[in-house]
Tab-separated table of C-alpha atoms in Angstrom:
chain	number	residue	atom	x	y	z
A	1	UNK	CA	-18.875	17.497	-38.744
A	2	UNK	CA	-20.371	14.000	-38.401
A	3	UNK	CA	-20.436	11.994	-35.176
A	4	UNK	CA	-17.320	9.960	-35.996
A	5	UNK	CA	-15.282	13.018	-36.925
A	6	UNK	CA	-16.371	14.806	-33.758
A	7	UNK	CA	-15.431	11.781	-31.663
A	8	UNK	CA	-11.953	11.574	-33.158
A	9	UNK	CA	-11.128	15.250	-33.775
A	10	UNK	CA	-13.330	16.964	-31.175
A	11	UNK	CA	-12.620	17.726	-27.494
A	12	UNK	CA	-13.151	14.116	-26.395
A	13	UNK	CA	-10.728	12.761	-28.972
A	14	UNK	CA	-8.100	15.367	-28.116
A	15	UNK	CA	-8.499	14.590	-24.419
A	16	UNK	CA	-7.947	10.876	-25.048
A	17	UNK	CA	-4.885	11.610	-27.183
A	18	UNK	CA	-3.491	13.863	-24.435
A	19	UNK	CA	-3.839	11.049	-21.886
A	20	UNK	CA	-1.970	8.507	-24.003
A	21	UNK	CA	0.696	10.959	-25.171
A	22	UNK	CA	1.398	12.134	-21.610
A	23	UNK	CA	1.754	8.603	-20.247
A	24	UNK	CA	3.871	7.423	-23.170
A	25	UNK	CA	6.196	10.429	-22.919
A	26	UNK	CA	6.974	9.863	-19.244
A	27	UNK	CA	7.144	6.087	-19.651
A	28	UNK	CA	9.982	6.534	-22.149
A	29	UNK	CA	11.587	9.265	-20.023
A	30	UNK	CA	11.549	6.979	-16.983
A	31	UNK	CA	13.828	4.590	-18.855
A	32	UNK	CA	16.416	7.343	-19.213
A	33	UNK	CA	16.961	7.762	-15.469
A	34	UNK	CA	15.279	10.139	-13.096
A	35	UNK	CA	16.484	9.713	-9.515
A	36	UNK	CA	18.161	12.026	-7.024
A	37	UNK	CA	19.921	9.514	-4.759
A	38	UNK	CA	23.404	10.092	-3.425
A	39	UNK	CA	25.585	6.977	-3.012
A	40	UNK	CA	25.858	5.734	0.567
A	41	UNK	CA	29.640	5.813	0.165
A	42	UNK	CA	29.461	9.612	0.262
A	43	UNK	CA	29.561	10.866	3.850
A	44	UNK	CA	26.740	13.169	4.919
A	45	UNK	CA	27.748	16.612	6.165
A	46	UNK	CA	25.755	16.095	9.372
A	47	UNK	CA	23.158	13.944	11.057
A	48	UNK	CA	19.829	15.735	11.003
A	49	UNK	CA	17.243	14.957	13.639
A	50	UNK	CA	14.252	13.269	12.038
A	51	UNK	CA	10.690	12.997	13.314
A	52	UNK	CA	8.902	10.018	11.743
A	53	UNK	CA	5.151	10.681	11.890
A	54	UNK	CA	2.905	7.617	11.641
A	55	UNK	CA	-0.783	8.551	11.345
A	56	UNK	CA	-2.787	5.483	12.351
A	57	UNK	CA	-6.563	5.029	12.545
A	58	UNK	CA	-7.700	1.716	14.085
A	59	UNK	CA	-4.458	0.069	12.949
A	60	UNK	CA	-4.121	-2.280	15.940
A	61	UNK	CA	-3.369	-5.277	13.699
A	62	UNK	CA	-0.280	-3.879	12.018
A	63	UNK	CA	1.140	-1.051	14.111
A	64	UNK	CA	3.304	-3.078	16.514
A	65	UNK	CA	4.963	-5.045	13.730
A	66	UNK	CA	5.548	-1.873	11.706
A	67	UNK	CA	7.046	0.047	14.613
A	68	UNK	CA	9.438	-2.781	15.455
A	69	UNK	CA	10.505	-3.041	11.799
A	70	UNK	CA	11.053	0.719	11.550
A	71	UNK	CA	13.230	0.781	14.643
A	72	UNK	CA	15.837	-1.300	12.786
A	73	UNK	CA	17.437	1.679	11.072
A	74	UNK	CA	21.154	2.059	10.412
A	75	UNK	CA	20.611	5.729	11.213
A	76	UNK	CA	21.690	6.480	14.813
A	77	UNK	CA	18.845	5.797	17.250
A	78	UNK	CA	19.377	9.106	19.051
A	79	UNK	CA	18.953	11.048	15.782
A	80	UNK	CA	15.347	10.081	15.069
A	81	UNK	CA	12.059	9.582	16.892
A	82	UNK	CA	8.988	7.659	15.764
A	83	UNK	CA	5.667	9.303	16.642
A	84	UNK	CA	2.620	7.047	16.415
A	85	UNK	CA	-0.443	9.274	16.029
A	86	UNK	CA	-2.946	6.847	17.526
A	87	UNK	CA	-6.564	7.482	16.592
A	88	UNK	CA	-9.218	5.070	17.972
A	89	UNK	CA	-6.748	2.428	19.197
A	90	UNK	CA	-7.584	-0.279	21.710
A	91	UNK	CA	-6.193	0.267	25.197
A	92	UNK	CA	-4.145	-2.933	25.070
A	93	UNK	CA	-2.419	-1.747	21.881
A	94	UNK	CA	-1.552	1.573	23.500
A	95	UNK	CA	-0.089	-0.292	26.488
A	96	UNK	CA	2.146	-2.377	24.210
A	97	UNK	CA	3.274	0.708	22.289
A	98	UNK	CA	4.190	2.374	25.582
A	99	UNK	CA	6.789	-0.365	26.163
A	100	UNK	CA	8.565	0.430	22.876
A	101	UNK	CA	11.067	3.274	22.306
A	102	UNK	CA	8.522	5.383	20.410
A	103	UNK	CA	6.380	8.400	21.251
A	104	UNK	CA	2.596	7.939	21.186
A	105	UNK	CA	0.262	10.851	20.472
A	106	UNK	CA	-3.327	9.872	21.217
A	107	UNK	CA	-5.800	11.871	19.125
A	108	UNK	CA	-9.546	11.835	18.545
A	109	UNK	CA	-11.651	13.629	15.945
A	110	UNK	CA	-15.323	13.790	15.112
A	111	UNK	CA	-14.364	12.904	11.548
A	112	UNK	CA	-10.928	11.305	11.359
A	113	UNK	CA	-8.584	11.992	8.439
A	114	UNK	CA	-4.855	11.597	7.866
A	115	UNK	CA	-4.562	15.325	7.317
A	116	UNK	CA	-6.028	16.104	10.756
A	117	UNK	CA	-3.719	13.623	12.484
A	118	UNK	CA	-0.608	15.017	10.808
A	119	UNK	CA	-1.613	18.633	11.439
A	120	UNK	CA	-2.158	17.881	15.137
A	121	UNK	CA	1.194	16.113	15.414
A	122	UNK	CA	2.995	19.015	13.736
A	123	UNK	CA	1.417	21.395	16.248
A	124	UNK	CA	2.689	19.256	19.139
A	125	UNK	CA	6.262	18.919	17.864
A	126	UNK	CA	8.710	21.090	19.769
A	127	UNK	CA	10.048	23.869	17.561
A	128	UNK	CA	13.679	23.718	16.549
A	129	UNK	CA	14.199	20.111	17.679
A	130	UNK	CA	13.802	18.331	14.335
A	131	UNK	CA	15.393	19.142	10.991
A	132	UNK	CA	13.238	16.746	8.951
A	133	UNK	CA	9.667	15.508	9.281
A	134	UNK	CA	8.921	12.202	7.554
A	135	UNK	CA	5.514	10.582	6.989
A	136	UNK	CA	5.076	6.802	7.096
A	137	UNK	CA	1.797	4.876	6.915
A	138	UNK	CA	0.890	2.554	9.790
A	139	UNK	CA	1.603	-0.516	7.638
A	140	UNK	CA	4.845	0.775	6.083
A	141	UNK	CA	8.238	-0.805	6.747
A	142	UNK	CA	11.224	1.432	6.001
A	143	UNK	CA	14.316	-0.279	4.601
A	144	UNK	CA	17.165	-0.172	7.158
A	145	UNK	CA	19.006	2.566	5.224
A	146	UNK	CA	15.898	4.649	4.487
A	147	UNK	CA	16.518	7.480	6.953
A	148	UNK	CA	20.183	7.578	6.025
A	149	UNK	CA	19.245	8.146	2.365
A	150	UNK	CA	16.708	10.804	3.323
A	151	UNK	CA	19.355	12.663	5.322
A	152	UNK	CA	21.755	12.601	2.358
A	153	UNK	CA	19.078	14.082	0.095
A	154	UNK	CA	18.739	17.059	2.427
A	155	UNK	CA	22.529	17.407	2.175
A	156	UNK	CA	21.952	18.348	-1.473
A	157	UNK	CA	19.650	21.177	-0.466
A	158	UNK	CA	16.314	19.478	-1.083
A	159	UNK	CA	13.458	20.632	1.170
A	160	UNK	CA	10.924	18.030	0.032
A	161	UNK	CA	11.714	14.415	-0.834
A	162	UNK	CA	9.717	11.378	-1.950
A	163	UNK	CA	11.090	7.885	-1.349
A	164	UNK	CA	10.441	4.775	-3.420
A	165	UNK	CA	7.345	2.988	-2.125
A	166	UNK	CA	7.150	-0.656	-3.176
A	167	UNK	CA	4.877	-3.600	-2.436
A	168	UNK	CA	5.337	-5.458	0.830
A	169	UNK	CA	3.081	-8.300	-0.341
A	170	UNK	CA	1.913	-9.909	-3.598
A	171	UNK	CA	-0.043	-12.759	-2.008
A	172	UNK	CA	-3.279	-12.353	-4.007
A	173	UNK	CA	-4.250	-11.420	-7.556
A	174	UNK	CA	-5.535	-8.053	-6.375
A	175	UNK	CA	-2.261	-7.403	-4.522
A	176	UNK	CA	-0.217	-8.225	-7.645
A	177	UNK	CA	-2.110	-5.707	-9.764
A	178	UNK	CA	-1.946	-3.151	-6.961
A	179	UNK	CA	1.826	-3.653	-6.791
A	180	UNK	CA	2.027	-3.117	-10.551
A	181	UNK	CA	0.009	0.073	-10.254
A	182	UNK	CA	2.378	1.330	-7.553
A	183	UNK	CA	5.452	0.756	-9.711
A	184	UNK	CA	3.818	2.292	-12.786
A	185	UNK	CA	3.187	5.414	-10.718
A	186	UNK	CA	6.805	5.411	-9.548
A	187	UNK	CA	8.064	5.086	-13.109
A	188	UNK	CA	5.757	7.700	-14.667
A	189	UNK	CA	5.228	10.301	-11.980
A	190	UNK	CA	8.498	10.144	-10.131
A	191	UNK	CA	11.293	8.686	-12.270
A	192	UNK	CA	9.878	9.936	-15.579
A	193	UNK	CA	9.119	13.396	-14.209
A	194	UNK	CA	12.600	13.845	-12.755
A	195	UNK	CA	14.236	12.584	-15.971
A	196	UNK	CA	12.675	15.561	-17.772
A	197	UNK	CA	13.557	18.017	-15.005
A	198	UNK	CA	10.098	18.222	-13.447
A	199	UNK	CA	9.207	17.812	-9.781
A	200	UNK	CA	8.419	14.294	-8.565
A	201	UNK	CA	4.913	13.462	-7.335
A	202	UNK	CA	4.118	12.822	-3.693
A	203	UNK	CA	2.427	9.566	-2.758
A	204	UNK	CA	1.244	10.026	0.828
A	205	UNK	CA	3.974	8.124	2.670
A	206	UNK	CA	7.733	7.730	2.512
A	207	UNK	CA	7.945	11.491	2.001
A	208	UNK	CA	10.019	13.986	3.998
A	209	UNK	CA	9.992	17.762	4.429
A	210	UNK	CA	11.451	20.640	6.364
A	211	UNK	CA	9.167	20.888	9.430
A	212	UNK	CA	8.059	24.499	8.971
A	213	UNK	CA	7.488	23.993	5.241
A	214	UNK	CA	5.198	21.042	5.863
A	215	UNK	CA	3.424	22.697	8.787
A	216	UNK	CA	2.520	25.771	6.733
A	217	UNK	CA	1.277	23.696	3.792
A	218	UNK	CA	-0.750	21.254	5.901
A	219	UNK	CA	-2.562	24.191	7.513
A	220	UNK	CA	-3.942	25.178	4.088
A	221	UNK	CA	-5.273	21.770	3.006
A	222	UNK	CA	-9.026	21.462	2.506
A	223	UNK	CA	-9.316	17.879	1.249
A	224	UNK	CA	-11.099	15.070	3.097
A	225	UNK	CA	-8.991	12.417	1.331
A	226	UNK	CA	-6.009	12.559	-1.014
A	227	UNK	CA	-4.263	15.274	0.978
A	228	UNK	CA	-0.956	14.418	-0.721
A	229	UNK	CA	-2.141	15.834	-4.073
A	230	UNK	CA	-3.063	19.120	-2.467
A	231	UNK	CA	0.124	19.194	-0.404
A	232	UNK	CA	2.176	18.691	-3.561
A	233	UNK	CA	0.358	21.499	-5.397
A	234	UNK	CA	0.817	23.898	-2.496
A	235	UNK	CA	4.559	23.204	-2.390
A	236	UNK	CA	4.929	23.600	-6.155
A	237	UNK	CA	2.997	26.861	-6.105
A	238	UNK	CA	5.482	28.140	-3.497
A	239	UNK	CA	8.334	27.317	-5.863
A	240	UNK	CA	9.574	24.170	-4.095
A	241	UNK	CA	10.658	21.080	-6.028
A	242	UNK	CA	10.320	17.492	-4.871
A	243	UNK	CA	13.177	15.000	-5.213
A	244	UNK	CA	12.741	11.278	-5.942
A	245	UNK	CA	14.948	8.782	-4.117
A	246	UNK	CA	14.608	5.574	-6.109
A	247	UNK	CA	17.027	3.687	-3.868
A	248	UNK	CA	15.274	4.723	-0.633
A	249	UNK	CA	12.777	1.878	-0.283
A	250	UNK	CA	9.707	1.843	1.932
A	251	UNK	CA	7.483	-1.242	1.838
A	252	UNK	CA	3.728	-0.755	1.693
A	253	UNK	CA	0.969	-3.316	2.202
A	254	UNK	CA	-1.003	-3.792	-1.010
A	255	UNK	CA	-4.757	-4.246	-1.134
A	256	UNK	CA	-5.604	-7.940	-0.871
A	257	UNK	CA	-9.284	-8.201	-1.790
A	258	UNK	CA	-11.813	-6.628	-4.135
A	259	UNK	CA	-13.941	-5.005	-1.448
A	260	UNK	CA	-11.036	-2.989	-0.029
A	261	UNK	CA	-9.796	-2.264	-3.567
A	262	UNK	CA	-13.136	-0.666	-4.443
A	263	UNK	CA	-13.190	1.387	-1.249
A	264	UNK	CA	-9.656	2.649	-1.804
A	265	UNK	CA	-10.242	3.545	-5.467
A	266	UNK	CA	-13.466	5.339	-4.601
A	267	UNK	CA	-11.501	7.524	-2.208
A	268	UNK	CA	-8.763	8.134	-4.783
A	269	UNK	CA	-11.146	9.107	-7.594
A	270	UNK	CA	-13.124	11.401	-5.291
A	271	UNK	CA	-9.869	13.052	-4.214
A	272	UNK	CA	-8.806	13.496	-7.845
A	273	UNK	CA	-12.113	15.134	-8.815
A	274	UNK	CA	-11.950	17.410	-5.762
A	275	UNK	CA	-8.357	18.358	-6.584
A	276	UNK	CA	-9.153	19.347	-10.175
A	277	UNK	CA	-12.135	21.456	-9.083
A	278	UNK	CA	-10.052	23.158	-6.418
A	279	UNK	CA	-6.876	23.830	-8.399
A	280	UNK	CA	-7.830	24.013	-12.087
A	281	UNK	CA	-7.850	27.796	-12.212
A	282	UNK	CA	-4.732	28.305	-10.102
A	283	UNK	CA	-2.902	25.576	-12.070
A	284	UNK	CA	-3.558	27.417	-15.341
A	285	UNK	CA	-2.551	30.719	-13.731
A	286	UNK	CA	0.743	29.155	-12.632
A	287	UNK	CA	1.524	28.317	-16.260
A	288	UNK	CA	1.236	31.983	-17.249
A	289	UNK	CA	3.532	32.829	-14.336
A	290	UNK	CA	6.128	30.445	-15.770
A	291	UNK	CA	5.666	27.759	-13.106
A	292	UNK	CA	5.516	24.670	-15.323
A	293	UNK	CA	5.933	22.387	-12.312
A	294	UNK	CA	2.640	23.509	-10.757
A	295	UNK	CA	0.881	23.392	-14.135
A	296	UNK	CA	2.189	19.868	-14.615
A	297	UNK	CA	0.704	19.025	-11.213
A	298	UNK	CA	-2.687	20.011	-12.633
A	299	UNK	CA	-2.129	17.961	-15.805
A	300	UNK	CA	-1.531	14.847	-13.701
A	301	UNK	CA	-4.868	15.448	-11.997
A	302	UNK	CA	-6.611	15.492	-15.382
A	303	UNK	CA	-5.472	11.990	-16.326
A	304	UNK	CA	-8.092	9.237	-16.530
A	305	UNK	CA	-7.578	6.381	-14.007
A	306	UNK	CA	-5.598	3.836	-16.003
A	307	UNK	CA	-7.752	0.750	-15.440
A	308	UNK	CA	-10.857	2.639	-16.536
A	309	UNK	CA	-8.956	4.135	-19.466
A	310	UNK	CA	-7.722	0.730	-20.579
A	311	UNK	CA	-11.248	-0.691	-20.460
A	312	UNK	CA	-12.698	2.307	-22.327
A	313	UNK	CA	-10.156	2.132	-25.149
A	314	UNK	CA	-10.608	-1.641	-25.450
A	315	UNK	CA	-14.393	-1.232	-25.647
A	316	UNK	CA	-14.032	1.474	-28.301
A	317	UNK	CA	-11.704	-0.707	-30.362
A	318	UNK	CA	-14.070	-3.705	-30.211
A	319	UNK	CA	-17.057	-1.471	-30.990
A	320	UNK	CA	-15.381	-0.086	-34.102
A	321	UNK	CA	-14.339	-3.554	-35.240
A	322	UNK	CA	-17.740	-5.216	-34.774
A	323	UNK	CA	-19.671	-2.408	-36.488
A	324	UNK	CA	-17.142	-2.053	-39.283
A	325	UNK	CA	-16.389	1.572	-38.398
A	326	UNK	CA	-12.814	1.734	-39.635
A	327	UNK	CA	-11.978	5.262	-38.350
A	328	UNK	CA	-13.246	4.381	-34.865
A	329	UNK	CA	-11.396	1.067	-34.864
A	330	UNK	CA	-8.141	2.687	-35.984
A	331	UNK	CA	-8.426	5.628	-33.568
A	332	UNK	CA	-9.182	3.576	-30.468
A	333	UNK	CA	-6.858	0.764	-31.523
A	334	UNK	CA	-3.947	3.169	-31.900
A	335	UNK	CA	-4.598	4.736	-28.517
A	336	UNK	CA	-4.986	1.312	-26.913
A	337	UNK	CA	-1.641	0.263	-28.357
A	338	UNK	CA	0.008	3.436	-27.072
A	339	UNK	CA	-1.403	2.962	-23.569
A	340	UNK	CA	-0.393	-0.703	-23.532
A	341	UNK	CA	3.141	0.245	-24.597
A	342	UNK	CA	3.393	2.855	-21.833
A	343	UNK	CA	2.335	0.280	-19.243
A	344	UNK	CA	4.682	-2.387	-20.623
A	345	UNK	CA	7.604	0.016	-20.366
A	346	UNK	CA	6.682	1.088	-16.844
A	347	UNK	CA	6.140	-2.267	-15.108
A	348	UNK	CA	9.396	-3.797	-13.769
A	349	UNK	CA	10.342	-7.307	-14.821
A	350	UNK	CA	10.101	-8.875	-11.373
A	351	UNK	CA	6.377	-8.154	-11.268
A	352	UNK	CA	5.726	-9.651	-14.706
A	353	UNK	CA	7.093	-12.904	-13.314
A	354	UNK	CA	4.391	-12.931	-10.643
A	355	UNK	CA	1.452	-12.786	-13.094
A	356	UNK	CA	-0.477	-16.036	-13.559
A	357	UNK	CA	-3.505	-16.958	-15.658
A	358	UNK	CA	-5.641	-16.786	-12.518
A	359	UNK	CA	-4.473	-13.222	-11.956
A	360	UNK	CA	-5.576	-12.239	-15.462
A	361	UNK	CA	-9.066	-13.538	-14.708
A	362	UNK	CA	-9.239	-11.056	-11.844
A	363	UNK	CA	-8.663	-8.074	-14.150
A	364	UNK	CA	-12.312	-7.841	-15.371
A	365	UNK	CA	-13.431	-7.864	-11.727
A	366	UNK	CA	-11.076	-4.989	-10.951
A	367	UNK	CA	-12.491	-3.025	-13.893
A	368	UNK	CA	-16.040	-3.690	-12.698
A	369	UNK	CA	-15.149	-2.514	-9.192
A	370	UNK	CA	-13.525	0.619	-10.601
A	371	UNK	CA	-16.652	1.434	-12.609
A	372	UNK	CA	-18.804	0.868	-9.540
A	373	UNK	CA	-16.561	3.138	-7.487
A	374	UNK	CA	-17.549	6.024	-9.769
A	375	UNK	CA	-21.047	5.809	-8.331
A	376	UNK	CA	-19.764	6.360	-4.797
A	377	UNK	CA	-17.463	9.334	-5.197
A	378	UNK	CA	-20.025	11.791	-3.823
A	379	UNK	CA	-20.005	9.950	-0.500
A	380	UNK	CA	-16.206	9.698	-0.478
A	381	UNK	CA	-15.863	13.446	-1.045
A	382	UNK	CA	-17.656	14.097	2.267
A	383	UNK	CA	-16.467	11.182	4.414
A	384	UNK	CA	-12.980	9.691	4.665
A	385	UNK	CA	-13.007	6.018	3.580
A	386	UNK	CA	-10.406	4.215	5.633
A	387	UNK	CA	-8.387	1.432	3.988
A	388	UNK	CA	-7.888	-1.339	6.586
A	389	UNK	CA	-4.543	-3.138	6.768
A	390	UNK	CA	-3.504	-6.569	7.925
A	391	UNK	CA	-6.641	-8.220	6.526
A	392	UNK	CA	-6.738	-11.581	4.781
A	393	UNK	CA	-7.868	-12.230	1.234
A	394	UNK	CA	-11.028	-14.159	2.014
A	395	UNK	CA	-13.163	-11.666	0.057
A	396	UNK	CA	-11.090	-11.606	-3.084
A	397	UNK	CA	-13.525	-13.596	-5.183
């Protein structure tokens, strides 16, 4: 077998085909439906008490605004409590939080992670008081009906639920592309998955669980970053399924500059590599046990980050064209077209309207930062890289 045949028909070629086929399948499926929302016109059987956990590390800039926004729920005020898990906050911020109708849990760790903050908060929650535990990032703003929709989902018997996280801001080129990435993930890994009867993916915030279910799973997590991937796999292995509430909106601050983008993607890629190493064997074993949901969780971990994948396929197509290697050009060109189609299907129209020529010029910089992030994943696997919120875009270019 010559080099070209091996490239196209060998393990690498098959892996590339798997990536495109998987994304294209769920992009099409996402257009067919895939949500588990109940209409608000349907009365819930009861009001469940909800604990909203907000892990926050040095989030002094955004926490007060977020808390005030999240207190504007249509859900009865006496049926939910917001717990700010304050790690390394300034004293003046803690004093201001104390004046608001929220509960503040001050924590401190030698090495801070979201997983540690949530685990500590779950330990401190009084048993039997809350029916649902919900996780919200420090910068997240829940839509006024968010908790109401979560409660209705548990009426259907769900024990784990993922809401629809959308962009709170699109004020820079980086933020626009980050918002697109968020909605592509929603379409592929939540809407598309549920349309084909598979469990939705968790995303780290806007997700809700039965308290004891979450507490048991969080106690088993070994990740430094990307705890949501491991949490999802643990739930799927136990036979739980995760619902997707497309109409339950929670607004998330998008990355505004290239420096923070690189830091965040470094953490994500490191978490993905760690996840695959940790769960590859058990994911395959789950397939032989008939648990396709857990096996599918592993398959998602094997996917190439899309920006890097797009750049790689484009480079392969250009390489084949310039050197006159027709099989290479056709192979990479076909895959590039399939990936582009999957992305086109998955990005909602309102975000296409926000793209400008200046934004397109930022795309090569994002690709460069993604490539550079690959060189830092060893560090990220040992130390949690915090993504700051509330920062301006002065470092975008």
